[in-house]
Coordinates of C-alpha atoms in Angstrom, one line a residue:
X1 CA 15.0 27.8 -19.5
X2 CA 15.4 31.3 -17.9
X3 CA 11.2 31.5 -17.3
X4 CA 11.9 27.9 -15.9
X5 CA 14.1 28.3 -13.2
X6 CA 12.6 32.2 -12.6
X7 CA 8.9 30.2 -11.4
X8 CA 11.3 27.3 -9.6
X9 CA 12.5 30.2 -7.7
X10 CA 8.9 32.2 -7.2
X11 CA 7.5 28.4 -5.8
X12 CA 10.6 28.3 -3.5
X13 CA 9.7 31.6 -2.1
X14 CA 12.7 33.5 -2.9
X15 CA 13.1 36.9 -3.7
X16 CA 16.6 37.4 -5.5
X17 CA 18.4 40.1 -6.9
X18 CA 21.9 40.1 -8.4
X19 CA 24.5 37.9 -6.9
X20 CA 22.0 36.0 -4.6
X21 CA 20.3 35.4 -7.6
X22 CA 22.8 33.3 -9.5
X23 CA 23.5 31.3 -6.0
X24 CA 19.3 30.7 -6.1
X25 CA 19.6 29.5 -9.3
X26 CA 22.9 27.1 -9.0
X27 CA 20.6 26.2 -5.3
X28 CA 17.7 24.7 -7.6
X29 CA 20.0 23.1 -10.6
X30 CA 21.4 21.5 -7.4
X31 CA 18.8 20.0 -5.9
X32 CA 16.4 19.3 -8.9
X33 CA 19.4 17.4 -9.9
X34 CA 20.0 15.3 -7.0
X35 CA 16.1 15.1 -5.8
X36 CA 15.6 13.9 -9.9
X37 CA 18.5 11.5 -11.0
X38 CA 20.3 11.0 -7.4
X39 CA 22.1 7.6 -7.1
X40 CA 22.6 8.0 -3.4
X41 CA 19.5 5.6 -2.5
X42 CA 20.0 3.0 -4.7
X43 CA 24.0 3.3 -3.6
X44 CA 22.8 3.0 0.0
X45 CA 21.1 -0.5 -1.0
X46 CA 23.8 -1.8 -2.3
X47 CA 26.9 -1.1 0.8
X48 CA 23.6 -2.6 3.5
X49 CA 22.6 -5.2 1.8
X50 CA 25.4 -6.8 -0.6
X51 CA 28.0 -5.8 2.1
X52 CA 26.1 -5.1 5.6
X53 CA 27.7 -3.8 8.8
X54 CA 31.4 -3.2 8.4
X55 CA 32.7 -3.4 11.4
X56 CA 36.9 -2.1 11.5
X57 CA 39.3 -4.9 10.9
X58 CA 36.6 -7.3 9.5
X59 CA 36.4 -8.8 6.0
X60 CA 33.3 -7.2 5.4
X61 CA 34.7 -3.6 5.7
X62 CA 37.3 -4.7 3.1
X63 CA 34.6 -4.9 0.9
X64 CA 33.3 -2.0 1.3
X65 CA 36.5 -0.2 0.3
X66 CA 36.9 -1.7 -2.9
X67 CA 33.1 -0.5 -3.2
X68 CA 33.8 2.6 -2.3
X69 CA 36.9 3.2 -4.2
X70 CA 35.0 1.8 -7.6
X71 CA 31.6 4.1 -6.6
X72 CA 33.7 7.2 -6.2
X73 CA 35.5 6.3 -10.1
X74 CA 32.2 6.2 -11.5
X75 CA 30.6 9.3 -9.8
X76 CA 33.8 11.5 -11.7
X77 CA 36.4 11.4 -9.4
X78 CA 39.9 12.3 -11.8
X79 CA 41.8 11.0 -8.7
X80 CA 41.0 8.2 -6.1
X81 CA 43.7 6.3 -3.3
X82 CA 43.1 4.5 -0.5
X83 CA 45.0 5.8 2.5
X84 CA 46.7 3.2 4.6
X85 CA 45.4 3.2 8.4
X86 CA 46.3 0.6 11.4
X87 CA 42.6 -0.3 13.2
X88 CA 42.3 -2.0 16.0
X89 CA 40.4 -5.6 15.8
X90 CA 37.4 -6.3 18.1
X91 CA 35.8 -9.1 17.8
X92 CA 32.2 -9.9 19.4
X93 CA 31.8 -13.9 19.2
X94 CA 28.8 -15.7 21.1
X95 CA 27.3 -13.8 24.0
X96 CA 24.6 -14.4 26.7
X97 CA 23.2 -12.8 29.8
X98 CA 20.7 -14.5 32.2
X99 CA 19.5 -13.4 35.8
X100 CA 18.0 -16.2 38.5
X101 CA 15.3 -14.3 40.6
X102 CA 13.6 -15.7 43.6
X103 CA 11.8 -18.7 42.1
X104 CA 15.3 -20.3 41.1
X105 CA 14.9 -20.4 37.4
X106 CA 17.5 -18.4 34.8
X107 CA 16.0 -15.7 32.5
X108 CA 17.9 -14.9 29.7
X109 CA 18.2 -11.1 28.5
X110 CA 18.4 -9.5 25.0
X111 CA 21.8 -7.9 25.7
X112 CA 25.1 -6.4 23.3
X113 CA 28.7 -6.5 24.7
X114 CA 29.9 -2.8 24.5
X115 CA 32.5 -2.2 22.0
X116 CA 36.0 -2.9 22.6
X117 CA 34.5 -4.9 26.1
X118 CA 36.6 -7.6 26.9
X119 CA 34.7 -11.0 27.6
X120 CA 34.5 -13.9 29.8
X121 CA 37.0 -15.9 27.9
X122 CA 33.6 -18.8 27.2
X123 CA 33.1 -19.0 31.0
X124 CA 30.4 -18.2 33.2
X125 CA 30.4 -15.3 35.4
X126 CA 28.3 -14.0 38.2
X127 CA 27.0 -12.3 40.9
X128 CA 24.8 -10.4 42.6
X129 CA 23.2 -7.4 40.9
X130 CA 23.3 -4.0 42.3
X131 CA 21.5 -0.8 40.6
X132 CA 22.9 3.1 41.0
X133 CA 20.3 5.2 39.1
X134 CA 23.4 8.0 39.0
X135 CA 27.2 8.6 39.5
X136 CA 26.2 10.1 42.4
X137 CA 24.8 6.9 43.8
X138 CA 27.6 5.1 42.6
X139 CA 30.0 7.7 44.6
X140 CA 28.2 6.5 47.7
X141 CA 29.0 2.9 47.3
X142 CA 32.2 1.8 49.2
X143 CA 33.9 -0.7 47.7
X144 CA 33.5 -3.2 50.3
X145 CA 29.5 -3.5 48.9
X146 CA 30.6 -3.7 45.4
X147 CA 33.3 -6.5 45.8
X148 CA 32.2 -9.4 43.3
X149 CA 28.8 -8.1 42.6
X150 CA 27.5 -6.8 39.3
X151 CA 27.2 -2.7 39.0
X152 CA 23.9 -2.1 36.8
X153 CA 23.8 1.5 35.8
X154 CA 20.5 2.3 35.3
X155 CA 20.7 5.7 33.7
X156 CA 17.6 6.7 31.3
X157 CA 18.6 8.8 28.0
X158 CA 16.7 11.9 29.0
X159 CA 13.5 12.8 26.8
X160 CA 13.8 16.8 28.1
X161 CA 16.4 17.7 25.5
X162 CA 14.4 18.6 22.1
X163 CA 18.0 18.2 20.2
X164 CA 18.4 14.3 21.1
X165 CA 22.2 14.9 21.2
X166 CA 22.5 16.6 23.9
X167 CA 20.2 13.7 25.3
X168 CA 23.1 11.2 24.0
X169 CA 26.0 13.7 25.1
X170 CA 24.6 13.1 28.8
X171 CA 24.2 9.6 28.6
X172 CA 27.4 8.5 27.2
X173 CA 29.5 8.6 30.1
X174 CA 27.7 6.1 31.3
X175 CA 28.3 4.0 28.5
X176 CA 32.0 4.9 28.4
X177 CA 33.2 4.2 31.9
X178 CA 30.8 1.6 33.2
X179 CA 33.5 -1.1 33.4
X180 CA 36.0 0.7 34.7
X181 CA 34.1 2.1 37.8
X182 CA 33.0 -1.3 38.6
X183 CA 36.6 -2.9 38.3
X184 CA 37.6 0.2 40.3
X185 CA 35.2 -1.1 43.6
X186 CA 36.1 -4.6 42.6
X187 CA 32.8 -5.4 40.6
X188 CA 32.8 -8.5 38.3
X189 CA 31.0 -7.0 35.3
X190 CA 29.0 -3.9 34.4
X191 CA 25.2 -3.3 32.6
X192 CA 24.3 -0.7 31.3
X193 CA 20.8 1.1 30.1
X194 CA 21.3 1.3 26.5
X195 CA 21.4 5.1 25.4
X196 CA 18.4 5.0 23.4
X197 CA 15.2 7.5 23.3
X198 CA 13.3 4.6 22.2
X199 CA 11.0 2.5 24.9
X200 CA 11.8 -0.7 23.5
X201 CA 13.6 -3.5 24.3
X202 CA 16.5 -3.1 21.6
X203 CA 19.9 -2.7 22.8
X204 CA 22.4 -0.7 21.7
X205 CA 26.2 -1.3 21.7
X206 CA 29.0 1.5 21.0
X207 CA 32.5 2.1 22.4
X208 CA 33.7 2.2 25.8
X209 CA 37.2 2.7 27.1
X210 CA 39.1 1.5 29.8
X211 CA 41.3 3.3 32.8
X212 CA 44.4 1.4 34.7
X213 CA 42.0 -0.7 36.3
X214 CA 41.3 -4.5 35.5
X215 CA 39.7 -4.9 32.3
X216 CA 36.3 -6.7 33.1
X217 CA 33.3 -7.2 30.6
X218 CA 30.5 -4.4 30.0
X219 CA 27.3 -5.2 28.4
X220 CA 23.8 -2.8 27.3
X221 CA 20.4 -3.8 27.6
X222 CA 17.1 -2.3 26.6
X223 CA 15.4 0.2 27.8
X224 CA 12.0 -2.0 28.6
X225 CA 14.4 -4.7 30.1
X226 CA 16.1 -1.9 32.1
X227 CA 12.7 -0.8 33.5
X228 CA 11.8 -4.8 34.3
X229 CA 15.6 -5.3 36.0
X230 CA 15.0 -2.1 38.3
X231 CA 11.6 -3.3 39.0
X232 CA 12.6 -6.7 40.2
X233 CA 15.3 -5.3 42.3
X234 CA 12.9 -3.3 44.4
X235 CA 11.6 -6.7 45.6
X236 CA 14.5 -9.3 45.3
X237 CA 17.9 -10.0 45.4
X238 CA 18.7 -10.6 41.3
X239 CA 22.0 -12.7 40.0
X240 CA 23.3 -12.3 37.0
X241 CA 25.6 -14.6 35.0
X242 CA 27.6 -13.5 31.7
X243 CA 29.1 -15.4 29.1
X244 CA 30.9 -13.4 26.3
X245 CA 33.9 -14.2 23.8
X246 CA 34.5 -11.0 22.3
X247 CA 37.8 -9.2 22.9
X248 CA 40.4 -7.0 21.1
X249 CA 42.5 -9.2 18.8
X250 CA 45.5 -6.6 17.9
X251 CA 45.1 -4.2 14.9
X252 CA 45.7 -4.8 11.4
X253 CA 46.5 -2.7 8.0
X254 CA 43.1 -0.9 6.6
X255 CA 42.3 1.7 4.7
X256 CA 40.3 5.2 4.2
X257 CA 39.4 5.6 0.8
X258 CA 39.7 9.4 -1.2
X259 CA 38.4 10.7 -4.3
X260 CA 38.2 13.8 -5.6
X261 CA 37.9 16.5 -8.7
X262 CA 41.1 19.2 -8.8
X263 CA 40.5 22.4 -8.3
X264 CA 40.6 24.3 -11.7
X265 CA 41.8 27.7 -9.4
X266 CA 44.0 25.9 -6.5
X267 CA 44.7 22.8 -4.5
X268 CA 43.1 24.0 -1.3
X269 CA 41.3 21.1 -0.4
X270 CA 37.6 21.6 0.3
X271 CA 36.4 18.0 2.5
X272 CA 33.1 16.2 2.9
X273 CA 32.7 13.2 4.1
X274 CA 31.2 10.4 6.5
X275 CA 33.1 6.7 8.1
X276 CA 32.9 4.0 6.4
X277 CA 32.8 1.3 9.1
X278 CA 29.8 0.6 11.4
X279 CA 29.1 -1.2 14.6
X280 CA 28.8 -5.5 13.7
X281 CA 25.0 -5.3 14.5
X282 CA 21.9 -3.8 11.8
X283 CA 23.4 -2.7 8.2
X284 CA 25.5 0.9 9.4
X285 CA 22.3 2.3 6.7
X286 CA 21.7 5.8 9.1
X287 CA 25.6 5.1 10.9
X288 CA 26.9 6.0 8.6
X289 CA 25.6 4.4 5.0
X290 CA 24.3 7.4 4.5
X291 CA 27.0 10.2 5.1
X292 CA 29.0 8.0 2.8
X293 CA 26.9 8.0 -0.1
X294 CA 25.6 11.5 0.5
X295 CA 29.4 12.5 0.3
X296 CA 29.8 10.4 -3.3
X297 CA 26.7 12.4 -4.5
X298 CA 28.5 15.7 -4.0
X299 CA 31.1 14.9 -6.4
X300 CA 28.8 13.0 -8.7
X301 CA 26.4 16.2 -8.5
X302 CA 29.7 18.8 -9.4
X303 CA 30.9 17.0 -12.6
X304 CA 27.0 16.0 -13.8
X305 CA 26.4 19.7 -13.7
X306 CA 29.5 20.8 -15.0
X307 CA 30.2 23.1 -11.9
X308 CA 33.9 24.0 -12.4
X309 CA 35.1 23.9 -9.0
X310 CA 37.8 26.4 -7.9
X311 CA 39.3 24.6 -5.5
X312 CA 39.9 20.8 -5.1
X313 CA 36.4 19.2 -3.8
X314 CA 37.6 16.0 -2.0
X315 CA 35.5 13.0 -0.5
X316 CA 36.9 11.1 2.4
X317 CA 35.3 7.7 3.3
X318 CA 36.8 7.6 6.8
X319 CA 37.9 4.2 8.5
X320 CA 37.6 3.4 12.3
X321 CA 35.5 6.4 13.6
X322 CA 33.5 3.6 16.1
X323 CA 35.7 2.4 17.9
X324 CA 39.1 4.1 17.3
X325 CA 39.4 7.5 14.9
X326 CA 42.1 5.8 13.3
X327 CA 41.1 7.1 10.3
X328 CA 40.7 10.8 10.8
X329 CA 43.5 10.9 12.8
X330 CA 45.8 9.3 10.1
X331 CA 43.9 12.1 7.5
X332 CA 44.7 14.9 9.6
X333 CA 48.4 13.7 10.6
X334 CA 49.2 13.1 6.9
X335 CA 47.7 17.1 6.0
X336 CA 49.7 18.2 8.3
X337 CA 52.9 16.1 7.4
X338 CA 52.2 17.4 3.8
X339 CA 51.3 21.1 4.6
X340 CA 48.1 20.7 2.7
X341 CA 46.2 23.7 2.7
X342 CA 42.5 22.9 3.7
X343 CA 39.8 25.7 3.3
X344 CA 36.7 24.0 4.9
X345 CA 35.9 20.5 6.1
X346 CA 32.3 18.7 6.7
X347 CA 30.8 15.3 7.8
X348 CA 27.8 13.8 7.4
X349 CA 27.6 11.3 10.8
X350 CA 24.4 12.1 12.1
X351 CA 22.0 9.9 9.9
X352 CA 20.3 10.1 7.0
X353 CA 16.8 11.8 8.2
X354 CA 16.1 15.3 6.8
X355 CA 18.7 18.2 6.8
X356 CA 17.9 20.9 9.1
X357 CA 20.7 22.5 9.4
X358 CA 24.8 22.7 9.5
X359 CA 26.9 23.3 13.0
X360 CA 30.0 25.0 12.5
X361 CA 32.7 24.5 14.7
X362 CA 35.4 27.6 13.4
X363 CA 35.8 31.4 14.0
X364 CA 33.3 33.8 14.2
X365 CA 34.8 35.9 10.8
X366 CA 33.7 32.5 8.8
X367 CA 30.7 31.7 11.4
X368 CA 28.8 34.6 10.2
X369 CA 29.5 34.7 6.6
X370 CA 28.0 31.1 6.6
X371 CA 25.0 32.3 8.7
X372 CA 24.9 35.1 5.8
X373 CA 24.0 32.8 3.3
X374 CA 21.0 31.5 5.5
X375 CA 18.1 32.9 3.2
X376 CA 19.7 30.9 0.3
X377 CA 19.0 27.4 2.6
X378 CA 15.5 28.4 3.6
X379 CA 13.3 27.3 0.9
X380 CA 14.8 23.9 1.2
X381 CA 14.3 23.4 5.1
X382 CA 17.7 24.0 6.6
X383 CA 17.5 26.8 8.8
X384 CA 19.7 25.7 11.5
X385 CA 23.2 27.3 11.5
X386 CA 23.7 28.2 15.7
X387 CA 25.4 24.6 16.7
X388 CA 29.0 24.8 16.9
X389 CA 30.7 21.4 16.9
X390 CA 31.7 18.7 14.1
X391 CA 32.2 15.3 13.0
X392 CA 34.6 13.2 15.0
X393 CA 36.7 11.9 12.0
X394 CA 37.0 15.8 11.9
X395 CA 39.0 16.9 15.4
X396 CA 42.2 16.5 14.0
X397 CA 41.8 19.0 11.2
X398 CA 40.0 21.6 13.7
X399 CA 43.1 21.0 15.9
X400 CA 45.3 22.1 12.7
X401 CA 42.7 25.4 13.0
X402 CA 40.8 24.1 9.5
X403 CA 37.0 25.3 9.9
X404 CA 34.8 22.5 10.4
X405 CA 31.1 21.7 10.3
X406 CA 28.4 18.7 10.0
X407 CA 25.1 17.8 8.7
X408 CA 22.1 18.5 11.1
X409 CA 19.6 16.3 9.8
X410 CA 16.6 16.2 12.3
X411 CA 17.3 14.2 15.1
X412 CA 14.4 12.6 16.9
X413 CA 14.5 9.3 15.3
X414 CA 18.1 8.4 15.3
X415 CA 18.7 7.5 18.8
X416 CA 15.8 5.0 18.4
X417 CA 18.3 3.1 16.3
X418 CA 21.8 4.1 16.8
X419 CA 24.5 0.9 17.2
X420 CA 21.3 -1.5 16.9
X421 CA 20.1 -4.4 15.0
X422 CA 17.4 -2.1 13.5
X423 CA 19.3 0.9 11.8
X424 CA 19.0 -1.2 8.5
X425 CA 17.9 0.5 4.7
X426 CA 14.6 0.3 5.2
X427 CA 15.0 2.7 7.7
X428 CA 15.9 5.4 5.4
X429 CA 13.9 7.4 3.2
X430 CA 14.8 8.7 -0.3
X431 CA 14.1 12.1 -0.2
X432 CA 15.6 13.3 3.3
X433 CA 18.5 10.9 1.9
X434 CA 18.3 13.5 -1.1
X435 CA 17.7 16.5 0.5
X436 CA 21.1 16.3 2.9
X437 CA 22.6 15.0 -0.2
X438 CA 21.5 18.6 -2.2
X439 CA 21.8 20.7 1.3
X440 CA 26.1 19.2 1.6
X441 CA 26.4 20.3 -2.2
X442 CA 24.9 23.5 -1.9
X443 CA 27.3 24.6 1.0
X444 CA 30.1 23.1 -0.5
X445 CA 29.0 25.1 -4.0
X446 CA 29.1 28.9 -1.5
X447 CA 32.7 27.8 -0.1
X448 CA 34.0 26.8 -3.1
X449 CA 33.1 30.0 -5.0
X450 CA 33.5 32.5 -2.1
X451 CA 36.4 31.1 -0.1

């Protein structure tokens, strides 16, 4: 066994002595373990395609907390609740957008209502379309020219940014305020370019929020449909008509769902996790199927191992992170009700692609003693430790002053899919499923032994 793992370690590249030897060692259990007899895959199929998206407040995410609750039983969990958690109801309904150009006949466009948009009520509305490329242009319009029209901001996800994120990160305000800047100059509805690094003509939905102003509808369209609108409008005055049924229908009682294996040193509570909802379009397989049943595998990988964990290892399935943070927002109000001593927390929201790296949002002490540990992550790809933010589901424990991190799994594909019809199973692949899987585990294996 010893001359086993010793030529595991000379193909891996490492060069160990002592200490950083036994961690190389407990590294490669880890990963031949999950790359070899991982039920994360197979777990994925099953929430996309027996359950599917799981939107907050539907009947379909209370399925897949009774799923959840039973998966993290069987993967060794010696304690699993649900935690109670008020989420807000948005419902979609039928929707349709159409535009009449010059020649007098109605187009219809592949479109998504934004989350949380309020509709139409079943009614046609519409109006005139005007572009603004920027919020610069839109600054410049007076509200007398956007009275009853239809604002279309025509903002492209920018393709500069190698880390797509920060590609999202500058694109989302668009995405977030549309509606209210149009009510604000009297507008009737708002489009937006879907935030997407794809040229395609998917669109992408994803929460918005609204100011004091009237709340009016905002929809997404494609980026190819985007490019086609702006092209018209060069030429021709373009109407629009909308009709949309969705709309917030109050909240209702839900649940995160917990497991975890005690500590055999301590309570402190070590966290990983992902949410378990998704947007009502595609399967949630990459957002966030996979954090979920990467989380699960953690655990599973501890007790199948027989890693005797010092400190309580706890997975949180979070509700609500879309279109709400109900979830992690009830977590971190009920640790700090509790005065529940929490060493580290990490989410896995960023898809299921290969790991590359983990960003961590605490102090500089715990920064670098991560960053330490680098050499110990390079044979297996992740090399990436500068970023310093987290999950969302997390901001309410790094409020508390809890060190936080997240899975960076490579990026450049995500975006493509995000919030759409396509970010289905088939999307994923088993082995970078795997490897974030074994890269979570690994971390959580350093903390747990040296925190």
């Amino acid at each position: 066994m010893k001359k086993i793992l010793g030529t595991t370690l000379t193909l891996l590249g490492l060069t160990v002595f002592g200490q950083a030897k036994e961690d190389s060692i407990q590294f490669a259990k880890i990963s031949t373990e999950i790359l070899n007899k991982g039920k994360a895959y197979n777990e994925l199929r099953e929430l996309t395609k027996n359950i599917g998206h799981r939107l907050s407040g539907s009947a379909s995410y209370e399925k897949a907390v009774t799923w959840a609750e039973q998966k993290l039983r069987d993967a060794g969990a010696d304690k699993v609740w649900l935690q109670e958690v008020m989420v807000p109801v948005w419902v979609r309904g039928k929707e349709s957008l159409q535009i009449k150009t010059s020649n007098g006949k109605w187009k219809s466009l592949k479109m998504l209502s934004l989350g949380n948009s309020e509709g139409t009520g079943g009614k046609d509305v519409s109006g005139e379309i005007i572009m603004v490329r920027s919020m610069e242009e839109y600054d410049k319009l007076s509200p007398e020219q956007v009275k009853d029209k239809i604002l279309f901001f025509n903002y492209p996800f920018s393709q500069t940014y190698i880390e797509t994120f920060r590609g999202y990160g500058d694109a989302a305000k668009y995405r977030s305020t549309a509606a209210s800047l149009t009510a604000k100059k009297g507008g009737k509805f708002a489009i937006i370019r879907s935030l997407s690094s794809a040229f395609d003509d998917v669109p992408h939905t994803g929460s918005m929020r609204y100011q004091d102003d009237k709340k009016i509808p905002a929809v997404a369209v494609g980026s190819t449909t985007a490019d086609e609108l702006a092209e018209l409008l060069k030429s021709q005055k373009i109407t629009a008509k909308l009709n949309s049924n969705c709309g917030m229908k109050g909240e209702k009682l839900s649940h995160s769902v917990i497991g975890e294996i005690t500590g055999k040193k301590d309570k402190s509570v070590i966290v990983v996790g992902g949410h378990l909802d998704s947007w009502d379009v595609g399967e949630g397989a990459h957002d966030d199927g996979s954090g979920i049943v990467q989380s699960i595998e953690v655990l599973r990988t501890f007790k199948n191992l027989g890693i005797q964990n010092n400190h309580t290892i706890r997975v949180v399935c979070f509700a609500n992170e879309e279109n709400g943070v109900k979830g992690g927002v009830m977590y971190g109000k009920t640790v700090k009700e509790n005065n529940e001593k929490h060493l580290f927390a990490i989410e896995t929201d960023a898809g299921g692609f290969t790991p590359r790296g983990i960003s961590l949002e605490m102090d500089n002490e715990k920064r670098k003693q991560i960053q330490s540990w680098a050499d110990l992550f390079l044979p297996y790809g992740v090399y990436d430790f500068k970023n310093t933010y987290s999950g969302t589901d997390l901001y309410p424990l790094h409020d508390l002053g809890i060190p936080t991190a997240e899975l960076v799994p490579d990026s450049q594909r995500y975006f493509d899919i995000h919030h759409t019809e396509e970010d289905t199973f088939e999307k994923v692949n088993r082995r970078e499923l795997l490897l974030g899987a074994s890269t979570l585990t690994q971390i959580i294996y350093m903390i747990d032994k040296n925190w």
